[in-house]
Coordinates of C-alpha atoms in Angstrom, one line a residue:
Chain A
M424 CA 306.3 271.5 111.6
A425 CA 306.6 272.3 107.9
A426 CA 303.6 270.7 106.3
E427 CA 304.9 269.3 103.0
P428 CA 302.7 269.6 100.0
I429 CA 302.5 265.8 99.8
A430 CA 298.7 265.8 100.1
L431 CA 298.6 267.0 96.5
R432 CA 300.3 263.9 95.4
L433 CA 299.4 260.2 95.7
P434 CA 300.7 258.5 98.8
W435 CA 303.7 256.2 98.4
V436 CA 301.9 253.5 100.5
E437 CA 298.4 252.7 99.2
G438 CA 295.3 252.3 101.3
N439 CA 296.3 254.3 104.4
P440 CA 297.4 251.3 106.5
S441 CA 297.8 251.9 110.2
L442 CA 301.2 251.3 111.8
R443 CA 300.0 248.0 113.1
Q444 CA 298.8 247.1 109.6
I445 CA 302.2 247.8 108.2
T446 CA 303.8 245.5 110.7
D447 CA 301.3 242.8 110.0
D448 CA 301.6 243.0 106.2
V449 CA 305.3 242.8 106.2
C450 CA 305.7 240.1 108.9
R451 CA 302.8 237.8 107.9
P452 CA 304.7 236.0 105.1
L453 CA 307.6 235.3 107.5
A454 CA 305.4 233.5 110.0
T455 CA 303.7 231.2 107.5
R456 CA 305.2 228.1 105.7
P457 CA 306.7 228.9 102.3
S458 CA 304.2 229.0 99.5
K459 CA 304.2 226.5 96.7
S460 CA 305.6 229.1 94.2
W461 CA 308.4 229.9 96.6
M462 CA 309.3 226.2 96.9
A463 CA 309.3 225.8 93.1
C464 CA 311.6 228.8 92.7
F465 CA 313.8 227.6 95.5
A466 CA 314.1 224.2 93.9
V467 CA 315.1 225.7 90.5
A468 CA 317.7 228.0 92.3
L469 CA 319.2 225.1 94.2
A470 CA 319.4 223.0 91.0
A471 CA 321.3 225.9 89.3
L472 CA 323.5 226.3 92.3
T473 CA 324.3 222.5 92.2
L474 CA 325.2 222.8 88.5
G475 CA 327.5 225.7 89.3
A476 CA 329.1 223.8 92.2
V477 CA 329.8 220.8 90.0
S478 CA 331.3 222.9 87.2
A479 CA 333.4 224.9 89.6
G480 CA 334.5 221.7 91.3
Y481 CA 335.5 220.2 88.0
E482 CA 337.4 223.4 87.1
V483 CA 339.3 223.6 90.3
A484 CA 340.2 219.9 90.3
T485 CA 341.3 219.9 86.7
G486 CA 342.6 223.4 85.9
I487 CA 341.8 226.6 84.0
G488 CA 342.3 224.6 80.8
T489 CA 338.7 223.5 81.2
W490 CA 337.7 227.0 80.2
G491 CA 337.7 228.3 76.6
L492 CA 340.4 230.8 77.1
N493 CA 343.5 231.0 74.9
K494 CA 346.6 233.0 74.4
S495 CA 344.8 236.0 72.9
V496 CA 341.7 235.9 75.0
G497 CA 343.2 235.5 78.4
W498 CA 340.1 236.3 80.3
A499 CA 336.6 236.4 79.1
F500 CA 333.6 234.8 80.8
D501 CA 334.9 235.1 84.3
I502 CA 335.6 238.8 84.2
T503 CA 332.4 239.5 82.2
N504 CA 330.4 237.8 85.0
F505 CA 332.5 239.5 87.7
V506 CA 331.8 243.0 86.2
F507 CA 328.2 242.1 85.6
W508 CA 327.5 241.1 89.2
I509 CA 329.4 244.0 90.7
G510 CA 327.3 246.3 88.6
I511 CA 324.1 244.7 89.7
G512 CA 325.1 245.5 93.3
H513 CA 325.4 249.2 92.6
A514 CA 321.6 249.9 92.4
G515 CA 321.2 248.7 96.0
T516 CA 323.7 251.2 97.3
L517 CA 322.3 253.9 95.1
I518 CA 318.8 253.4 96.4
S519 CA 319.8 253.1 100.0
A520 CA 322.5 255.7 100.2
I521 CA 322.3 258.2 97.5
L522 CA 318.5 258.4 97.5
M523 CA 318.6 258.7 101.3
L524 CA 320.9 261.7 101.1
F525 CA 318.5 263.2 98.6
R526 CA 315.6 262.4 101.0
Q527 CA 313.7 260.5 98.4
K528 CA 310.8 258.9 100.4
W529 CA 309.9 256.4 97.7
R530 CA 313.1 254.5 98.4
T531 CA 311.8 253.3 101.8
S532 CA 309.7 250.4 100.4
I533 CA 312.4 249.0 98.1
S534 CA 315.7 249.9 99.9
R535 CA 315.9 246.7 102.0
S536 CA 315.5 244.3 99.2
A537 CA 317.8 246.3 97.0
E538 CA 320.5 246.3 99.7
G539 CA 320.1 242.5 100.1
M540 CA 320.5 242.2 96.3
T541 CA 323.7 244.2 96.6
I542 CA 325.2 241.8 99.2
F543 CA 324.3 238.7 97.2
A544 CA 325.5 240.2 93.9
V545 CA 328.9 241.1 95.4
M546 CA 329.2 237.5 96.7
C547 CA 328.5 236.2 93.2
A548 CA 331.0 238.6 91.8
G549 CA 333.7 237.6 94.2
L550 CA 333.4 234.0 93.1
F551 CA 334.8 234.7 89.6
P552 CA 338.3 236.1 90.4
L553 CA 338.5 233.4 93.0
L554 CA 337.8 230.6 90.5
H555 CA 340.0 232.2 87.9
M556 CA 342.9 231.9 90.3
G557 CA 342.7 228.2 89.7
R558 CA 344.0 227.5 93.2
P559 CA 341.4 229.4 95.3
W560 CA 342.9 228.2 98.5
F561 CA 345.8 230.6 97.8
A562 CA 343.4 233.6 97.5
F563 CA 345.0 235.2 100.6
W564 CA 348.0 235.9 98.5
V565 CA 346.3 239.0 97.2
F566 CA 346.5 240.6 100.6
P567 CA 349.7 242.2 101.9
Y568 CA 350.8 240.0 104.8
P569 CA 354.3 239.3 106.1
N570 CA 355.4 236.2 104.3
S571 CA 358.4 233.9 103.9
R572 CA 359.2 235.1 100.4
G573 CA 361.2 238.1 101.3
P574 CA 358.6 239.4 102.4
L575 CA 357.4 240.0 98.8
W576 CA 354.7 242.6 98.9
V577 CA 351.7 242.8 96.6
N578 CA 352.0 245.4 93.8
F579 CA 350.1 248.4 95.1
R580 CA 350.2 250.1 91.7
S581 CA 348.1 247.4 90.1
P582 CA 344.4 248.1 89.5
L583 CA 343.7 244.4 90.2
L584 CA 344.9 245.0 93.8
W585 CA 342.9 248.2 94.0
D586 CA 339.9 246.0 93.0
V587 CA 340.6 243.6 95.8
V588 CA 340.5 246.4 98.4
A589 CA 337.6 248.2 96.7
I590 CA 335.4 245.1 96.6
S591 CA 336.2 244.0 100.1
T592 CA 335.5 247.5 101.4
Y593 CA 332.3 247.7 99.4
F594 CA 331.1 244.4 100.7
T595 CA 331.9 245.2 104.3
I596 CA 330.3 248.6 104.3
S597 CA 327.2 247.4 102.4
F598 CA 326.8 244.6 104.8
V599 CA 327.1 246.8 107.9
F600 CA 324.6 249.3 106.3
W601 CA 322.2 246.5 105.5
F602 CA 322.4 244.9 108.9
V603 CA 322.2 248.1 110.9
G604 CA 319.2 249.1 108.8
M605 CA 317.5 245.9 109.8
I606 CA 318.0 246.0 113.6
P607 CA 314.7 247.8 114.5
D608 CA 312.7 245.5 112.2
L609 CA 314.3 242.5 113.7
A610 CA 313.2 243.8 117.1
T611 CA 309.7 244.0 115.8
L612 CA 309.8 240.4 114.7
R613 CA 311.4 239.4 118.0
D614 CA 308.4 240.9 119.8
R615 CA 305.7 239.3 117.8
T616 CA 307.1 235.9 117.0
P617 CA 306.0 233.1 119.4
A618 CA 308.7 231.4 121.4
G619 CA 310.9 229.1 119.3
W620 CA 314.0 229.1 117.2
R621 CA 312.8 232.0 115.1
K622 CA 312.2 234.2 118.1
R623 CA 315.7 233.3 119.5
L624 CA 317.2 234.1 116.1
Y625 CA 315.5 237.5 115.9
A626 CA 316.4 238.2 119.6
L627 CA 320.0 237.5 118.8
L628 CA 320.1 239.5 115.6
S629 CA 318.2 242.5 117.1
L630 CA 320.9 242.9 119.8
G631 CA 318.4 244.0 122.5
W632 CA 317.0 246.9 120.6
D633 CA 314.4 248.7 122.8
G634 CA 313.4 251.7 120.6
S635 CA 314.8 254.3 122.9
R636 CA 315.0 257.9 121.7
R637 CA 318.7 258.1 122.4
T638 CA 319.4 255.1 120.3
W639 CA 317.2 256.3 117.5
S640 CA 319.0 259.6 117.5
R641 CA 322.4 258.0 117.2
Y642 CA 321.0 255.5 114.8
E643 CA 319.9 258.3 112.4
T644 CA 323.3 259.9 112.7
L645 CA 324.9 256.5 111.9
S646 CA 322.7 255.9 108.9
L647 CA 323.5 259.3 107.5
I648 CA 327.2 258.8 107.9
L649 CA 327.1 255.4 106.4
A650 CA 325.1 256.8 103.5
G651 CA 327.6 259.6 103.1
L652 CA 330.5 257.1 103.0
A653 CA 328.8 254.6 100.8
T654 CA 328.0 257.2 98.1
P655 CA 331.6 258.0 97.1
L656 CA 332.4 254.4 97.7
V657 CA 330.0 253.1 95.1
V658 CA 331.4 255.5 92.6
S659 CA 334.9 254.5 93.4
V660 CA 334.2 250.8 93.2
H661 CA 333.1 250.7 89.6
S662 CA 335.6 253.3 88.6
I663 CA 338.3 251.0 89.9
V664 CA 336.8 248.0 88.1
S665 CA 336.9 250.0 84.9
M666 CA 340.6 250.8 85.5
D667 CA 341.3 247.1 85.3
F668 CA 340.8 247.8 81.6
A669 CA 341.5 251.5 81.2
T670 CA 345.0 251.4 82.5
S671 CA 346.0 248.8 80.0
V672 CA 347.1 249.7 76.4
I673 CA 344.6 247.5 74.5
P674 CA 342.7 249.5 71.9
G675 CA 339.0 249.6 73.0
W676 CA 340.0 249.6 76.7
H677 CA 342.6 252.5 76.9
T678 CA 340.2 255.3 77.4
T679 CA 339.5 258.0 80.1
L680 CA 335.7 257.6 79.4
F681 CA 335.7 254.2 81.2
P682 CA 335.1 255.2 84.9
P683 CA 331.9 257.3 84.4
Y684 CA 330.8 254.9 81.6
F685 CA 331.1 251.9 83.9
V686 CA 329.4 253.6 86.9
A687 CA 326.4 254.7 84.7
G688 CA 326.2 251.1 83.3
A689 CA 326.4 249.6 86.8
V690 CA 323.5 251.7 88.1
F691 CA 321.5 250.9 84.9
S692 CA 322.0 247.2 85.2
G693 CA 321.4 247.3 88.9
F694 CA 318.0 249.0 88.5
G695 CA 317.2 246.4 85.8
M696 CA 317.8 243.7 88.3
V697 CA 315.9 245.5 91.2
M698 CA 313.0 245.9 88.8
T699 CA 313.0 242.2 87.9
L700 CA 313.2 241.0 91.5
L701 CA 310.6 243.4 92.9
I702 CA 308.0 242.7 90.2
L703 CA 308.2 239.1 91.2
T704 CA 308.5 239.7 94.9
R705 CA 305.6 242.1 95.3
R706 CA 303.4 239.5 93.6
V707 CA 304.6 236.4 95.4
M708 CA 304.7 238.1 98.8
A709 CA 301.4 240.1 98.3
L710 CA 303.2 243.5 98.9
E711 CA 301.6 245.4 96.0
R712 CA 300.4 248.0 98.5
Y713 CA 303.9 248.9 99.5
I714 CA 305.8 248.3 96.3
T715 CA 303.4 250.2 94.2
L716 CA 303.1 251.0 90.5
R717 CA 304.5 254.4 91.4
H718 CA 307.7 252.9 92.7
L719 CA 308.1 250.9 89.5
E720 CA 307.5 254.0 87.5
A721 CA 310.1 255.9 89.4
M722 CA 312.6 253.1 88.8
A723 CA 311.6 253.1 85.1
K724 CA 312.6 256.8 84.9
I725 CA 316.0 256.0 86.4
L726 CA 316.3 253.2 83.8
L727 CA 315.6 255.8 81.1
V728 CA 318.1 258.3 82.4
T729 CA 320.9 255.8 83.0
G730 CA 320.2 253.9 79.8
S731 CA 320.5 257.1 77.9
L732 CA 323.7 257.9 79.7
V733 CA 325.1 254.5 78.8
G734 CA 324.0 255.0 75.2
F735 CA 325.6 258.4 75.1
C736 CA 328.9 256.7 76.2
Y737 CA 328.6 254.1 73.4
L738 CA 328.2 256.8 70.8
T739 CA 331.0 258.9 72.3
E740 CA 333.3 255.9 72.1
L741 CA 332.3 255.3 68.5
F742 CA 332.8 259.0 67.6
L743 CA 336.2 259.2 69.3
A744 CA 337.4 256.0 67.7
W745 CA 336.7 257.7 64.3
Y746 CA 337.7 261.3 65.3
G747 CA 340.8 260.3 67.3
G748 CA 342.5 259.0 64.2
N749 CA 344.2 256.1 65.9
P750 CA 344.1 253.3 63.4
Y751 CA 344.2 250.6 66.1
E752 CA 341.3 252.1 68.0
R753 CA 339.4 252.6 64.8
A754 CA 340.0 248.9 63.8
A755 CA 338.8 247.7 67.3
F756 CA 335.5 249.6 67.0
W757 CA 335.0 248.6 63.4
N758 CA 335.5 245.0 64.5
R759 CA 333.1 245.4 67.4
A760 CA 330.3 246.7 65.2
L761 CA 330.8 244.7 62.1
G762 CA 333.2 241.8 63.0
P763 CA 332.4 238.3 64.0
Y764 CA 331.0 239.4 67.3
A765 CA 328.7 242.0 65.7
W766 CA 325.6 240.0 67.0
A767 CA 326.7 240.6 70.6
Y768 CA 327.4 244.3 69.9
W769 CA 324.0 244.9 68.4
T770 CA 322.3 242.9 71.2
M771 CA 324.0 245.3 73.6
M772 CA 323.0 248.4 71.5
T773 CA 319.4 247.2 71.2
C774 CA 318.9 246.3 74.9
N775 CA 320.7 249.2 76.5
L776 CA 320.3 252.1 74.1
F777 CA 317.0 251.5 72.3
V778 CA 314.8 249.5 74.7
P779 CA 315.0 252.0 77.6
Q780 CA 313.8 254.7 75.3
L781 CA 310.3 253.0 75.5
M782 CA 310.2 254.5 79.0
W783 CA 309.5 257.9 77.6
W784 CA 305.8 256.8 77.3
R785 CA 303.8 256.8 80.5
R786 CA 301.6 254.1 79.3
L787 CA 304.6 251.7 78.9
R788 CA 306.2 252.8 82.1
T789 CA 303.1 251.9 84.1
S790 CA 302.5 248.5 82.5
V791 CA 303.9 245.8 84.7
P792 CA 304.4 243.2 81.9
V793 CA 306.2 245.8 79.8
L794 CA 308.4 246.8 82.7
F795 CA 309.2 243.1 83.4
V796 CA 310.3 242.4 79.8
V797 CA 312.3 245.7 79.7
S798 CA 314.1 244.8 82.9
L799 CA 315.0 241.4 81.6
L800 CA 316.3 242.9 78.4
V801 CA 318.4 245.4 80.4
N802 CA 320.0 242.5 82.3
V803 CA 320.8 240.7 79.0
G804 CA 322.1 243.9 77.4
M805 CA 324.4 244.8 80.2
W806 CA 325.8 241.3 80.4
F807 CA 326.6 241.5 76.7
E808 CA 328.1 245.0 77.1
R809 CA 330.8 243.5 79.3
F810 CA 331.3 240.6 77.0
V811 CA 331.6 242.9 74.0
I812 CA 334.1 245.2 75.8
I813 CA 336.3 242.3 76.9
V814 CA 336.2 239.7 74.2
T815 CA 336.1 241.9 71.1
S816 CA 339.0 244.0 72.3
L817 CA 341.1 240.9 72.9
H818 CA 340.4 238.4 70.2
R819 CA 342.0 240.4 67.4
D820 CA 345.4 241.1 68.8
F821 CA 348.0 243.5 67.2
L822 CA 349.4 240.6 65.1
P823 CA 346.9 239.1 62.7
S824 CA 348.6 235.7 63.3
S825 CA 347.3 235.9 66.9
W826 CA 343.7 236.5 65.8
T827 CA 341.4 233.9 67.3
M828 CA 337.8 233.4 68.4
Y829 CA 336.6 232.7 71.9
K830 CA 333.8 230.3 72.8
P831 CA 332.9 229.4 76.4
T832 CA 332.9 225.7 77.4
W833 CA 330.2 224.0 79.4
V834 CA 332.2 224.6 82.5
E835 CA 332.1 228.4 82.1
V836 CA 328.4 228.4 81.3
G837 CA 327.8 226.1 84.2
I838 CA 329.6 228.4 86.6
L839 CA 327.6 231.4 85.2
I840 CA 324.3 229.5 85.8
G841 CA 325.6 228.5 89.2
S842 CA 326.1 232.2 90.1
F843 CA 322.5 232.9 89.3
G844 CA 321.6 229.9 91.4
L845 CA 323.6 231.2 94.3
F846 CA 322.1 234.7 93.9
F847 CA 318.5 233.4 93.8
T848 CA 319.0 230.9 96.6
L849 CA 320.2 233.6 98.9
F850 CA 317.5 236.1 97.8
L851 CA 314.7 233.5 98.3
L852 CA 316.0 232.6 101.8
F853 CA 316.2 236.3 102.5
V854 CA 312.5 237.0 101.6
Q855 CA 311.4 234.1 103.7
V856 CA 313.4 234.8 106.9
L857 CA 314.0 238.6 107.0
P858 CA 311.7 241.5 106.6
I859 CA 312.1 242.6 103.0
I860 CA 310.5 246.0 103.6
A861 CA 312.0 248.5 106.0
M862 CA 309.0 248.7 108.3
W863 CA 310.3 251.4 110.5
E864 CA 311.1 253.6 107.5
V865 CA 307.7 253.0 105.9
K866 CA 306.1 253.8 109.2
S867 CA 307.9 257.1 109.4
V868 CA 306.9 258.0 105.8
R869 CA 303.3 257.0 106.6
A870 CA 303.3 259.1 109.7
G871 CA 304.6 262.1 107.7
E872 CA 301.8 261.6 105.1
A873 CA 299.1 261.2 107.8
K874 CA 300.2 264.5 109.4
S875 CA 299.7 266.7 106.4
Chain B
M450 CA 318.2 256.3 140.8
S451 CA 317.0 259.6 142.4
G452 CA 315.0 260.3 145.5
P453 CA 313.0 258.0 147.8
V454 CA 309.6 258.6 146.1
S455 CA 311.0 258.2 142.6
G456 CA 309.0 256.3 140.0
Q457 CA 308.1 256.6 136.4
L458 CA 305.0 257.3 134.5
V459 CA 304.6 255.4 131.2
A460 CA 302.3 257.1 128.8
S461 CA 301.5 255.5 125.4
F462 CA 300.4 257.5 122.4
A463 CA 299.0 256.6 119.0
G464 CA 300.7 259.3 116.9
E465 CA 303.7 261.5 116.8
T466 CA 301.8 264.7 116.8
E467 CA 300.3 263.9 120.2
L468 CA 303.6 262.6 121.5
L469 CA 305.5 265.7 120.5
A470 CA 302.8 268.0 122.0
A471 CA 303.0 265.9 125.3
V472 CA 306.7 266.2 125.4
R473 CA 306.6 269.9 125.1
T474 CA 303.9 270.4 127.7
V475 CA 305.4 268.2 130.4
R476 CA 308.8 269.9 129.9
E477 CA 307.2 273.3 130.1
R478 CA 305.7 272.3 133.4
G479 CA 309.0 271.2 134.8
F480 CA 308.8 267.5 134.5
R481 CA 311.9 265.5 133.5
V482 CA 311.4 263.1 130.5
H483 CA 313.3 259.9 131.3
D484 CA 313.2 258.6 127.8
V485 CA 310.9 258.1 124.8
F486 CA 310.4 254.8 123.0
T487 CA 309.1 254.7 119.5
P488 CA 308.7 252.2 116.6
Y489 CA 310.4 254.6 114.2
A490 CA 312.6 257.7 114.4
V491 CA 310.3 260.6 115.2
H492 CA 311.7 263.8 113.7
G493 CA 311.5 266.8 115.9
L494 CA 311.8 264.8 119.1
D495 CA 315.5 265.7 119.8
E496 CA 314.6 269.4 119.3
A497 CA 311.6 269.1 121.6
L498 CA 313.8 267.5 124.3
A499 CA 316.7 269.9 123.6
A500 CA 318.9 266.8 123.3
P501 CA 322.6 267.4 122.5
R502 CA 323.8 266.4 119.1
S503 CA 325.4 263.0 118.6
R504 CA 329.2 263.0 118.7
L505 CA 329.4 260.1 116.3
P506 CA 330.8 262.2 113.4
W507 CA 334.0 262.7 115.4
V508 CA 334.4 259.0 115.6
T509 CA 334.0 258.8 111.9
L510 CA 336.7 261.5 111.4
A511 CA 339.1 259.7 113.8
G512 CA 338.5 256.3 112.1
A513 CA 338.8 257.8 108.6
L514 CA 342.1 259.5 109.5
A515 CA 343.4 256.3 111.1
G516 CA 342.5 254.4 107.9
L517 CA 344.2 257.0 105.7
T518 CA 347.3 257.0 107.8
A519 CA 347.4 253.2 107.8
A520 CA 346.9 252.9 104.1
V521 CA 349.5 255.5 103.1
G522 CA 352.0 254.1 105.7
L523 CA 351.6 250.5 104.6
Q524 CA 351.9 251.3 100.9
V525 CA 354.8 253.6 101.2
W526 CA 356.7 251.3 103.6
C527 CA 356.1 248.2 101.5
A528 CA 356.7 249.6 98.1
V529 CA 359.4 252.3 98.9
V530 CA 361.2 251.3 102.0
D531 CA 361.0 247.6 102.6
W532 CA 361.4 246.3 99.0
P533 CA 361.3 248.8 96.2
L534 CA 360.4 246.5 93.4
D535 CA 360.8 247.8 89.8
V536 CA 357.4 247.3 88.1
G537 CA 357.4 248.5 84.5
G538 CA 360.1 251.1 85.3
K539 CA 357.7 253.1 87.4
P540 CA 359.3 255.1 90.3
A541 CA 359.1 253.3 93.7
N542 CA 357.1 256.2 95.2
S543 CA 354.5 256.5 92.5
A544 CA 352.2 258.2 95.0
L545 CA 349.2 258.7 92.6
A546 CA 348.9 255.0 92.2
F547 CA 348.5 254.7 96.0
L548 CA 345.4 256.9 96.0
P549 CA 342.6 254.3 95.4
I550 CA 343.7 252.0 98.2
S551 CA 344.1 255.0 100.5
F552 CA 340.6 256.2 99.7
E553 CA 339.1 252.7 100.2
L554 CA 340.7 252.2 103.6
T555 CA 339.7 255.7 104.7
I556 CA 336.1 254.8 104.0
L557 CA 336.4 251.3 105.5
L558 CA 337.8 252.3 108.8
G559 CA 335.7 255.4 109.1
G560 CA 332.5 253.4 108.6
L561 CA 333.5 250.5 110.8
A562 CA 334.6 252.8 113.6
T563 CA 331.3 254.7 113.5
A564 CA 329.2 251.5 113.6
A565 CA 331.3 250.1 116.4
A566 CA 330.9 253.3 118.4
F567 CA 327.2 253.2 117.8
F568 CA 326.9 249.7 119.1
W569 CA 329.0 250.5 122.1
R570 CA 327.3 253.7 123.1
S571 CA 323.8 252.3 122.6
G572 CA 324.6 249.2 124.6
L573 CA 323.4 247.0 121.7
G574 CA 324.5 243.4 122.0
R575 CA 324.7 243.5 125.8
R576 CA 321.3 242.1 126.7
F577 CA 319.3 240.1 124.2
E578 CA 315.9 240.4 126.1
P579 CA 315.5 244.0 126.8
R580 CA 312.9 245.3 129.3
L581 CA 310.6 247.1 127.0
A582 CA 308.6 250.1 128.4
A583 CA 305.5 248.7 126.6
P584 CA 305.0 245.6 124.6
D585 CA 304.0 247.5 121.4
I586 CA 306.9 249.9 121.0
T587 CA 308.4 247.9 118.2
D588 CA 304.9 247.8 116.5
D589 CA 302.7 250.9 116.8
A590 CA 303.0 252.5 120.3
L591 CA 304.9 255.7 120.9
V592 CA 305.8 255.8 124.6
L593 CA 306.8 258.6 126.8
V594 CA 308.5 257.7 130.1
L595 CA 308.3 260.5 132.7
A596 CA 310.5 260.6 135.7
L597 CA 308.5 261.3 138.9
D598 CA 311.3 262.9 140.9
D599 CA 309.1 264.9 143.3
G600 CA 305.9 262.9 143.2
R601 CA 303.6 265.2 141.3
E602 CA 302.0 262.1 139.9
G603 CA 298.4 263.4 139.7
E604 CA 299.4 266.5 137.8
A605 CA 301.5 264.6 135.4
R606 CA 298.7 262.1 134.7
E607 CA 296.3 264.9 134.0
L608 CA 298.7 266.6 131.6
L609 CA 299.4 263.4 129.7
R610 CA 295.8 262.5 129.4
A611 CA 295.0 265.9 128.1
A612 CA 297.7 265.6 125.5
G613 CA 296.0 262.4 124.2
A614 CA 297.7 259.5 125.9
R615 CA 295.8 256.3 125.3
E616 CA 297.2 254.4 128.2
I617 CA 299.1 255.5 131.4
S618 CA 300.8 253.3 133.9
T619 CA 303.2 253.8 136.9
L620 CA 306.5 252.1 137.4
R621 CA 308.0 252.1 140.9
E622 CA 311.7 252.4 140.8
T623 CA 312.7 249.0 142.3
R624 CA 314.4 246.4 140.4
E625 CA 311.7 243.7 140.9
T626 CA 308.7 245.7 139.8
R627 CA 310.3 247.5 136.9
E628 CA 309.2 244.8 134.5
A629 CA 305.5 244.8 135.4
P630 CA 303.4 248.0 135.5
E631 CA 301.4 247.8 138.7
E632 CA 298.4 249.9 137.6
T633 CA 296.8 250.7 134.3
A634 CA 294.3 253.4 133.5
A635 CA 292.7 254.0 130.2

């Protein structure tokens, strides 16, 4: 038994809770009626979701003309929101898969909620291409199936089709990972919930888990394999998303920098969202002992690293636009920084490059209010990054006669608000019904800390 | 299962250090560990029991290869054999462009096959109210179930108590009594 030098460091779980205490702390909020603050949040989320449903319904019934798109700016808000939500999801996979492979113990308290966030964010993302189809009931046309038109197959060389496959795979694997990770905890809930519909639900979902050594052994192997598969998957997903742009010939998009740039941005934005959610959740669900200031600080450091990476990509792009000598590329970046959408560009620069630099100071990294504001700014900044990349590259076409401006209509704004409504509705239901902290993983970390 | 006097001894422990020590001692004294039930994955248990390694990675490999084959086959057949459509003057067999989908389907089938094999091998989803060895194993009890093949019950109890078991009970190997321990000693 190699005793790790963990005794020299602060424990990741505060106050030395016993195993039973951990079960009680995590399960208690699930057995009680939702609190007033939860109800208030849920009402707001549902209202936003309703607005989104109305807007989407109006768009589908009337047509894509209800959006502010035009001949030059052929996609804008929808694809911005799509890339934004997909990016949010990436932090969940990073925390649960990559940090698992690196045996980072601190991830155990936050992995479950981050994975849940991934699932819900990918659902929100999927909504946008679906709605942009205009006739979402024909969405199955994107899959290669024998049809009466030849059969006419989908174009396997198109990044948009790669996207379909990548996102479906990502969602499926993330969902399996999330569900499998929850089975032991669902069994814990099954065994402590009094008879009733909740107990039956937990019994059904825990699939008869009995904690046997043989099952645990296979379970650990499965988790490791899924983590190993999810890690290259998460890198591939956002790389493929970036190829939607990079394989085109539009100045500002046609660059080999895009895949790593998008992956770094995705992790950055995802950690921003995890931070926002966890600062709220630990407070509302009284889980400060498990999601400690140290966890928040560790996430702040990742924000600093990924934010700096993203900033480095911004500067590289600018430098190469000038150094590359391509007049169209140069014009596109000149237009981004100084053109009519300069306000969006500088919002992006401020939130993503400058704000994370505050995390160099320990005092700021360990202040919850500061972290909360920073995490919100990161979310805003990363949304604007996608808006800037997409709209400013399109609105000034090669021919000045095609130059135009893009402004979203209320329908597009409504659908964006609706996607936040969907996300928070699902997340709030999740924290009320399912264990948001991986009890069995925290217990194993606790046992390891107690031993040394 | 085995022998006329067969039964099981169920010993509950509070921590993994005691559990692991108990597992080693009883195995050294020639007892057979039927199973161990824990609220979390106890590392070192497989080694202490000299358990064979899981063969799940082979399922992953098979699933991944099936996914890769299916993806390459589908894309080449659709885009090269069945209807070679000219898109932007690119060659029909533009193999590099088939890479992303091949990669994704490799991962997808590899992952799903592993998960399915796990569910099947662990018998999850067959019975929704499992007979737990002790009520607390999903909470804070680490339970060692010892097979009493040759009836050395007294010796086994003593070993387990010395190793720090906080509760020991006997299960007789008949279908009716398996669910209820008949005797409990502190």
